[in-house]
Amino acid sequence: MSAIDDITIDVSIVLGSAQIPISQILRMGRGAMIALDCGHDDPTLLYVNGKLVAKGTVLVNEDQMSIEINHVVRKGQG
């Protein structure tokens, strides 16, 4: 067993964000849409353990989604 097998990291892919009152969320039904604070050309953000590490583009191939890394964020960048 490798020493890194038991290390857990939290990876988040963020397409955009929105602030919505909980009352509005409770009224939403199937197929409801939530407007995000970004455009379709804006990069998708990749966070590891809560820190921004890369920006990329979401790719869809049939029923699978992936992220193509276009830019690695260096310390102090954002």
PDB file of N, CA and C in Angstrom:
ATOM      1  N   MET A   1       0.843  -1.184   0.000  1.00  0.00           N
ATOM      2  CA  MET A   1       0.000   0.000   0.000  1.00  0.00           C
ATOM      3  C   MET A   1       0.887   1.246   0.000  1.00  0.00           C
ATOM      4  N   SER A   2       0.586   2.154  -0.881  1.00  0.00           N
ATOM      5  CA  SER A   2       1.348   3.387  -1.001  1.00  0.00           C
ATOM      6  C   SER A   2       1.014   4.348   0.145  1.00  0.00           C
ATOM      7  N   ALA A   3       1.954   5.198   0.468  1.00  0.00           N
ATOM      8  CA  ALA A   3       1.760   6.177   1.548  1.00  0.00           C
ATOM      9  C   ALA A   3       0.697   7.212   1.208  1.00  0.00           C
ATOM     10  N   ILE A   4       0.396   7.397  -0.075  1.00  0.00           N
ATOM     11  CA  ILE A   4      -0.601   8.417  -0.445  1.00  0.00           C
ATOM     12  C   ILE A   4      -1.991   7.837  -0.670  1.00  0.00           C
ATOM     13  N   ASP A   5      -2.163   6.535  -0.556  1.00  0.00           N
ATOM     14  CA  ASP A   5      -3.468   5.919  -0.782  1.00  0.00           C
ATOM     15  C   ASP A   5      -4.545   6.412   0.172  1.00  0.00           C
ATOM     16  N   ASP A   6      -4.195   6.780   1.378  1.00  0.00           N
ATOM     17  CA  ASP A   6      -5.173   7.195   2.380  1.00  0.00           C
ATOM     18  C   ASP A   6      -5.355   8.706   2.470  1.00  0.00           C
ATOM     19  N   ILE A   7      -4.731   9.460   1.592  1.00  0.00           N
ATOM     20  CA  ILE A   7      -4.863  10.914   1.617  1.00  0.00           C
ATOM     21  C   ILE A   7      -6.126  11.301   0.853  1.00  0.00           C
ATOM     22  N   THR A   8      -6.954  12.109   1.500  1.00  0.00           N
ATOM     23  CA  THR A   8      -8.204  12.566   0.904  1.00  0.00           C
ATOM     24  C   THR A   8      -8.083  14.046   0.575  1.00  0.00           C
ATOM     25  N   ILE A   9      -8.546  14.417  -0.627  1.00  0.00           N
ATOM     26  CA  ILE A   9      -8.612  15.830  -0.994  1.00  0.00           C
ATOM     27  C   ILE A   9     -10.031  16.134  -1.453  1.00  0.00           C
ATOM     28  N   ASP A  10     -10.415  17.378  -1.288  1.00  0.00           N
ATOM     29  CA  ASP A  10     -11.735  17.840  -1.702  1.00  0.00           C
ATOM     30  C   ASP A  10     -11.568  18.618  -3.000  1.00  0.00           C
ATOM     31  N   VAL A  11     -12.170  18.144  -4.082  1.00  0.00           N
ATOM     32  CA  VAL A  11     -12.089  18.805  -5.379  1.00  0.00           C
ATOM     33  C   VAL A  11     -13.468  19.352  -5.727  1.00  0.00           C
ATOM     34  N   SER A  12     -13.517  20.639  -6.078  1.00  0.00           N
ATOM     35  CA  SER A  12     -14.764  21.291  -6.481  1.00  0.00           C
ATOM     36  C   SER A  12     -14.588  21.921  -7.843  1.00  0.00           C
ATOM     37  N   ILE A  13     -15.560  21.712  -8.713  1.00  0.00           N
ATOM     38  CA  ILE A  13     -15.594  22.343 -10.028  1.00  0.00           C
ATOM     39  C   ILE A  13     -16.741  23.354  -9.986  1.00  0.00           C
ATOM     40  N   VAL A  14     -16.435  24.622 -10.191  1.00  0.00           N
ATOM     41  CA  VAL A  14     -17.435  25.677 -10.045  1.00  0.00           C
ATOM     42  C   VAL A  14     -17.713  26.314 -11.402  1.00  0.00           C
ATOM     43  N   LEU A  15     -18.956  26.164 -11.857  1.00  0.00           N
ATOM     44  CA  LEU A  15     -19.379  26.760 -13.123  1.00  0.00           C
ATOM     45  C   LEU A  15     -19.787  28.217 -12.940  1.00  0.00           C
ATOM     46  N   GLY A  16     -20.264  28.539 -11.766  1.00  0.00           N
ATOM     47  CA  GLY A  16     -20.748  29.871 -11.438  1.00  0.00           C
ATOM     48  C   GLY A  16     -21.425  29.802 -10.087  1.00  0.00           C
ATOM     49  N   SER A  17     -21.975  30.905  -9.645  1.00  0.00           N
ATOM     50  CA  SER A  17     -22.666  30.888  -8.360  1.00  0.00           C
ATOM     51  C   SER A  17     -23.917  31.759  -8.441  1.00  0.00           C
ATOM     52  N   ALA A  18     -24.761  31.607  -7.442  1.00  0.00           N
ATOM     53  CA  ALA A  18     -25.991  32.384  -7.358  1.00  0.00           C
ATOM     54  C   ALA A  18     -26.389  32.495  -5.895  1.00  0.00           C
ATOM     55  N   GLN A  19     -27.023  33.596  -5.547  1.00  0.00           N
ATOM     56  CA  GLN A  19     -27.578  33.763  -4.207  1.00  0.00           C
ATOM     57  C   GLN A  19     -29.090  33.748  -4.348  1.00  0.00           C
ATOM     58  N   ILE A  20     -29.706  32.748  -3.712  1.00  0.00           N
ATOM     59  CA  ILE A  20     -31.150  32.543  -3.842  1.00  0.00           C
ATOM     60  C   ILE A  20     -31.735  32.338  -2.449  1.00  0.00           C
ATOM     61  N   PRO A  21     -32.831  33.017  -2.141  1.00  0.00           N
ATOM     62  CA  PRO A  21     -33.478  32.783  -0.851  1.00  0.00           C
ATOM     63  C   PRO A  21     -33.982  31.340  -0.761  1.00  0.00           C
ATOM     64  N   ILE A  22     -33.903  30.756   0.394  1.00  0.00           N
ATOM     65  CA  ILE A  22     -34.333  29.373   0.594  1.00  0.00           C
ATOM     66  C   ILE A  22     -35.805  29.209   0.231  1.00  0.00           C
ATOM     67  N   SER A  23     -36.601  30.237   0.444  1.00  0.00           N
ATOM     68  CA  SER A  23     -38.029  30.154   0.094  1.00  0.00           C
ATOM     69  C   SER A  23     -38.218  29.953  -1.410  1.00  0.00           C
ATOM     70  N   GLN A  24     -37.367  30.578  -2.212  1.00  0.00           N
ATOM     71  CA  GLN A  24     -37.449  30.401  -3.661  1.00  0.00           C
ATOM     72  C   GLN A  24     -37.017  28.986  -4.058  1.00  0.00           C
ATOM     73  N   ILE A  25     -35.998  28.469  -3.421  1.00  0.00           N
ATOM     74  CA  ILE A  25     -35.542  27.105  -3.710  1.00  0.00           C
ATOM     75  C   ILE A  25     -36.642  26.104  -3.377  1.00  0.00           C
ATOM     76  N   LEU A  26     -37.336  26.316  -2.265  1.00  0.00           N
ATOM     77  CA  LEU A  26     -38.400  25.398  -1.865  1.00  0.00           C
ATOM     78  C   LEU A  26     -39.574  25.410  -2.843  1.00  0.00           C
ATOM     79  N   ARG A  27     -39.774  26.520  -3.576  1.00  0.00           N
ATOM     80  CA  ARG A  27     -40.854  26.608  -4.552  1.00  0.00           C
ATOM     81  C   ARG A  27     -40.474  26.039  -5.918  1.00  0.00           C
ATOM     82  N   MET A  28     -39.203  25.742  -6.115  1.00  0.00           N
ATOM     83  CA  MET A  28     -38.746  25.255  -7.422  1.00  0.00           C
ATOM     84  C   MET A  28     -39.224  23.838  -7.678  1.00  0.00           C
ATOM     85  N   GLY A  29     -39.556  23.592  -8.913  1.00  0.00           N
ATOM     86  CA  GLY A  29     -39.969  22.251  -9.317  1.00  0.00           C
ATOM     87  C   GLY A  29     -38.971  21.677 -10.307  1.00  0.00           C
ATOM     88  N   ARG A  30     -39.268  20.498 -10.763  1.00  0.00           N
ATOM     89  CA  ARG A  30     -38.414  19.825 -11.741  1.00  0.00           C
ATOM     90  C   ARG A  30     -38.278  20.688 -12.996  1.00  0.00           C
ATOM     91  N   GLY A  31     -37.057  20.830 -13.469  1.00  0.00           N
ATOM     92  CA  GLY A  31     -36.795  21.618 -14.670  1.00  0.00           C
ATOM     93  C   GLY A  31     -36.571  23.096 -14.409  1.00  0.00           C
ATOM     94  N   ALA A  32     -36.673  23.518 -13.147  1.00  0.00           N
ATOM     95  CA  ALA A  32     -36.440  24.928 -12.817  1.00  0.00           C
ATOM     96  C   ALA A  32     -34.990  25.286 -13.140  1.00  0.00           C
ATOM     97  N   MET A  33     -34.781  26.520 -13.520  1.00  0.00           N
ATOM     98  CA  MET A  33     -33.436  26.980 -13.858  1.00  0.00           C
ATOM     99  C   MET A  33     -32.979  28.031 -12.862  1.00  0.00           C
ATOM    100  N   ILE A  34     -31.688  28.014 -12.566  1.00  0.00           N
ATOM    101  CA  ILE A  34     -31.076  29.003 -11.683  1.00  0.00           C
ATOM    102  C   ILE A  34     -30.057  29.783 -12.500  1.00  0.00           C
ATOM    103  N   ALA A  35     -30.213  31.080 -12.581  1.00  0.00           N
ATOM    104  CA  ALA A  35     -29.273  31.927 -13.320  1.00  0.00           C
ATOM    105  C   ALA A  35     -27.978  32.060 -12.515  1.00  0.00           C
ATOM    106  N   LEU A  36     -26.858  31.844 -13.183  1.00  0.00           N
ATOM    107  CA  LEU A  36     -25.553  31.957 -12.539  1.00  0.00           C
ATOM    108  C   LEU A  36     -24.935  33.320 -12.843  1.00  0.00           C
ATOM    109  N   ASP A  37     -23.944  33.696 -12.045  1.00  0.00           N
ATOM    110  CA  ASP A  37     -23.311  35.010 -12.176  1.00  0.00           C
ATOM    111  C   ASP A  37     -22.169  35.012 -13.200  1.00  0.00           C
ATOM    112  N   CYS A  38     -22.277  34.178 -14.232  1.00  0.00           N
ATOM    113  CA  CYS A  38     -21.213  34.111 -15.227  1.00  0.00           C
ATOM    114  C   CYS A  38     -21.824  33.889 -16.605  1.00  0.00           C
ATOM    115  N   GLY A  39     -21.018  34.125 -17.620  1.00  0.00           N
ATOM    116  CA  GLY A  39     -21.449  33.897 -18.991  1.00  0.00           C
ATOM    117  C   GLY A  39     -20.936  32.558 -19.494  1.00  0.00           C
ATOM    118  N   HIS A  40     -21.421  32.141 -20.652  1.00  0.00           N
ATOM    119  CA  HIS A  40     -21.029  30.839 -21.178  1.00  0.00           C
ATOM    120  C   HIS A  40     -19.563  30.791 -21.606  1.00  0.00           C
ATOM    121  N   ASP A  41     -18.926  31.940 -21.807  1.00  0.00           N
ATOM    122  CA  ASP A  41     -17.506  31.972 -22.176  1.00  0.00           C
ATOM    123  C   ASP A  41     -16.578  32.086 -20.969  1.00  0.00           C
ATOM    124  N   ASP A  42     -17.134  32.292 -19.786  1.00  0.00           N
ATOM    125  CA  ASP A  42     -16.309  32.416 -18.586  1.00  0.00           C
ATOM    126  C   ASP A  42     -15.697  31.063 -18.224  1.00  0.00           C
ATOM    127  N   PRO A  43     -14.483  31.071 -17.658  1.00  0.00           N
ATOM    128  CA  PRO A  43     -13.846  29.803 -17.321  1.00  0.00           C
ATOM    129  C   PRO A  43     -14.522  29.111 -16.145  1.00  0.00           C
ATOM    130  N   THR A  44     -14.407  27.796 -16.135  1.00  0.00           N
ATOM    131  CA  THR A  44     -14.840  26.987 -15.006  1.00  0.00           C
ATOM    132  C   THR A  44     -13.684  26.947 -14.023  1.00  0.00           C
ATOM    133  N   LEU A  45     -13.974  27.064 -12.742  1.00  0.00           N
ATOM    134  CA  LEU A  45     -12.926  27.142 -11.727  1.00  0.00           C
ATOM    135  C   LEU A  45     -12.751  25.795 -11.032  1.00  0.00           C
ATOM    136  N   LEU A  46     -11.499  25.390 -10.818  1.00  0.00           N
ATOM    137  CA  LEU A  46     -11.169  24.141 -10.150  1.00  0.00           C
ATOM    138  C   LEU A  46     -10.520  24.465  -8.804  1.00  0.00           C
ATOM    139  N   TYR A  47     -11.183  24.044  -7.727  1.00  0.00           N
ATOM    140  CA  TYR A  47     -10.678  24.253  -6.371  1.00  0.00           C
ATOM    141  C   TYR A  47     -10.240  22.920  -5.787  1.00  0.00           C
ATOM    142  N   VAL A  48      -9.109  22.919  -5.092  1.00  0.00           N
ATOM    143  CA  VAL A  48      -8.648  21.749  -4.352  1.00  0.00           C
ATOM    144  C   VAL A  48      -8.480  22.190  -2.908  1.00  0.00           C
ATOM    145  N   ASN A  49      -9.186  21.505  -2.014  1.00  0.00           N
ATOM    146  CA  ASN A  49      -9.184  21.846  -0.585  1.00  0.00           C
ATOM    147  C   ASN A  49      -9.473  23.328  -0.361  1.00  0.00           C
ATOM    148  N   GLY A  50     -10.422  23.857  -1.134  1.00  0.00           N
ATOM    149  CA  GLY A  50     -10.866  25.236  -0.949  1.00  0.00           C
ATOM    150  C   GLY A  50      -9.998  26.289  -1.604  1.00  0.00           C
ATOM    151  N   LYS A  51      -8.929  25.907  -2.296  1.00  0.00           N
ATOM    152  CA  LYS A  51      -8.039  26.872  -2.934  1.00  0.00           C
ATOM    153  C   LYS A  51      -8.139  26.752  -4.452  1.00  0.00           C
ATOM    154  N   LEU A  52      -8.255  27.902  -5.115  1.00  0.00           N
ATOM    155  CA  LEU A  52      -8.315  27.920  -6.567  1.00  0.00           C
ATOM    156  C   LEU A  52      -6.969  27.470  -7.128  1.00  0.00           C
ATOM    157  N   VAL A  53      -6.969  26.414  -7.945  1.00  0.00           N
ATOM    158  CA  VAL A  53      -5.714  25.906  -8.504  1.00  0.00           C
ATOM    159  C   VAL A  53      -5.670  25.949 -10.028  1.00  0.00           C
ATOM    160  N   ALA A  54      -6.840  26.013 -10.687  1.00  0.00           N
ATOM    161  CA  ALA A  54      -6.836  26.012 -12.144  1.00  0.00           C
ATOM    162  C   ALA A  54      -8.148  26.562 -12.692  1.00  0.00           C
ATOM    163  N   LYS A  55      -8.099  26.954 -13.953  1.00  0.00           N
ATOM    164  CA  LYS A  55      -9.277  27.393 -14.694  1.00  0.00           C
ATOM    165  C   LYS A  55      -9.348  26.554 -15.958  1.00  0.00           C
ATOM    166  N   GLY A  56     -10.562  26.264 -16.391  1.00  0.00           N
ATOM    167  CA  GLY A  56     -10.684  25.412 -17.565  1.00  0.00           C
ATOM    168  C   GLY A  56     -12.027  25.530 -18.242  1.00  0.00           C
ATOM    169  N   THR A  57     -12.300  24.547 -19.085  1.00  0.00           N
ATOM    170  CA  THR A  57     -13.520  24.486 -19.874  1.00  0.00           C
ATOM    171  C   THR A  57     -14.188  23.140 -19.644  1.00  0.00           C
ATOM    172  N   VAL A  58     -15.501  23.155 -19.435  1.00  0.00           N
ATOM    173  CA  VAL A  58     -16.243  21.906 -19.274  1.00  0.00           C
ATOM    174  C   VAL A  58     -16.445  21.279 -20.645  1.00  0.00           C
ATOM    175  N   LEU A  59     -16.163  19.985 -20.736  1.00  0.00           N
ATOM    176  CA  LEU A  59     -16.372  19.228 -21.963  1.00  0.00           C
ATOM    177  C   LEU A  59     -17.440  18.174 -21.712  1.00  0.00           C
ATOM    178  N   VAL A  60     -18.331  17.985 -22.673  1.00  0.00           N
ATOM    179  CA  VAL A  60     -19.383  16.980 -22.545  1.00  0.00           C
ATOM    180  C   VAL A  60     -19.249  16.017 -23.713  1.00  0.00           C
ATOM    181  N   ASN A  61     -19.169  14.725 -23.393  1.00  0.00           N
ATOM    182  CA  ASN A  61     -19.087  13.670 -24.401  1.00  0.00           C
ATOM    183  C   ASN A  61     -20.140  12.630 -24.050  1.00  0.00           C
ATOM    184  N   GLU A  62     -21.267  12.697 -24.754  1.00  0.00           N
ATOM    185  CA  GLU A  62     -22.425  11.842 -24.481  1.00  0.00           C
ATOM    186  C   GLU A  62     -22.857  12.019 -23.032  1.00  0.00           C
ATOM    187  N   ASP A  63     -22.699  11.000 -22.176  1.00  0.00           N
ATOM    188  CA  ASP A  63     -23.166  11.116 -20.793  1.00  0.00           C
ATOM    189  C   ASP A  63     -22.046  11.399 -19.804  1.00  0.00           C
ATOM    190  N   GLN A  64     -20.853  11.753 -20.285  1.00  0.00           N
ATOM    191  CA  GLN A  64     -19.737  12.043 -19.393  1.00  0.00           C
ATOM    192  C   GLN A  64     -19.313  13.502 -19.518  1.00  0.00           C
ATOM    193  N   MET A  65     -18.994  14.081 -18.362  1.00  0.00           N
ATOM    194  CA  MET A  65     -18.491  15.450 -18.322  1.00  0.00           C
ATOM    195  C   MET A  65     -17.079  15.421 -17.780  1.00  0.00           C
ATOM    196  N   SER A  66     -16.249  16.349 -18.278  1.00  0.00           N
ATOM    197  CA  SER A  66     -14.880  16.474 -17.783  1.00  0.00           C
ATOM    198  C   SER A  66     -14.490  17.941 -17.844  1.00  0.00           C
ATOM    199  N   ILE A  67     -13.345  18.261 -17.291  1.00  0.00           N
ATOM    200  CA  ILE A  67     -12.849  19.634 -17.362  1.00  0.00           C
ATOM    201  C   ILE A  67     -11.481  19.612 -18.027  1.00  0.00           C
ATOM    202  N   GLU A  68     -11.317  20.478 -19.013  1.00  0.00           N
ATOM    203  CA  GLU A  68     -10.032  20.646 -19.687  1.00  0.00           C
ATOM    204  C   GLU A  68      -9.339  21.834 -19.028  1.00  0.00           C
ATOM    205  N   ILE A  69      -8.168  21.606 -18.449  1.00  0.00           N
ATOM    206  CA  ILE A  69      -7.428  22.666 -17.763  1.00  0.00           C
ATOM    207  C   ILE A  69      -6.784  23.573 -18.803  1.00  0.00           C
ATOM    208  N   ASN A  70      -7.110  24.863 -18.753  1.00  0.00           N
ATOM    209  CA  ASN A  70      -6.550  25.850 -19.674  1.00  0.00           C
ATOM    210  C   ASN A  70      -5.500  26.737 -19.008  1.00  0.00           C
ATOM    211  N   HIS A  71      -5.573  26.851 -17.680  1.00  0.00           N
ATOM    212  CA  HIS A  71      -4.679  27.766 -16.962  1.00  0.00           C
ATOM    213  C   HIS A  71      -4.488  27.254 -15.539  1.00  0.00           C
ATOM    214  N   VAL A  72      -3.243  27.098 -15.133  1.00  0.00           N
ATOM    215  CA  VAL A  72      -2.932  26.737 -13.746  1.00  0.00           C
ATOM    216  C   VAL A  72      -2.694  28.028 -12.981  1.00  0.00           C
ATOM    217  N   VAL A  73      -3.379  28.184 -11.870  1.00  0.00           N
ATOM    218  CA  VAL A  73      -3.287  29.413 -11.076  1.00  0.00           C
ATOM    219  C   VAL A  73      -2.092  29.289 -10.120  1.00  0.00           C
ATOM    220  N   ARG A  74      -1.214  30.232 -10.199  1.00  0.00           N
ATOM    221  CA  ARG A  74      -0.035  30.285  -9.327  1.00  0.00           C
ATOM    222  C   ARG A  74      -0.403  30.996  -8.023  1.00  0.00           C
ATOM    223  N   LYS A  75       0.384  30.798  -6.979  1.00  0.00           N
ATOM    224  CA  LYS A  75       0.135  31.487  -5.714  1.00  0.00           C
ATOM    225  C   LYS A  75       0.051  32.986  -5.937  1.00  0.00           C
ATOM    226  N   GLY A  76      -0.959  33.593  -5.333  1.00  0.00           N
ATOM    227  CA  GLY A  76      -1.126  35.040  -5.440  1.00  0.00           C
ATOM    228  C   GLY A  76      -1.951  35.479  -6.638  1.00  0.00           C
ATOM    229  N   GLN A  77      -2.234  34.557  -7.571  1.00  0.00           N
ATOM    230  CA  GLN A  77      -3.080  34.873  -8.717  1.00  0.00           C
ATOM    231  C   GLN A  77      -4.515  34.521  -8.389  1.00  0.00           C
ATOM    232  N   GLY A  78      -5.442  34.922  -9.218  1.00  0.00           N
ATOM    233  CA  GLY A  78      -6.842  34.577  -8.993  1.00  0.00           C
ATOM    234  C   GLY A  78      -7.586  34.668 -10.211  1.00  0.00           C
TER     235      GLY A  78
END
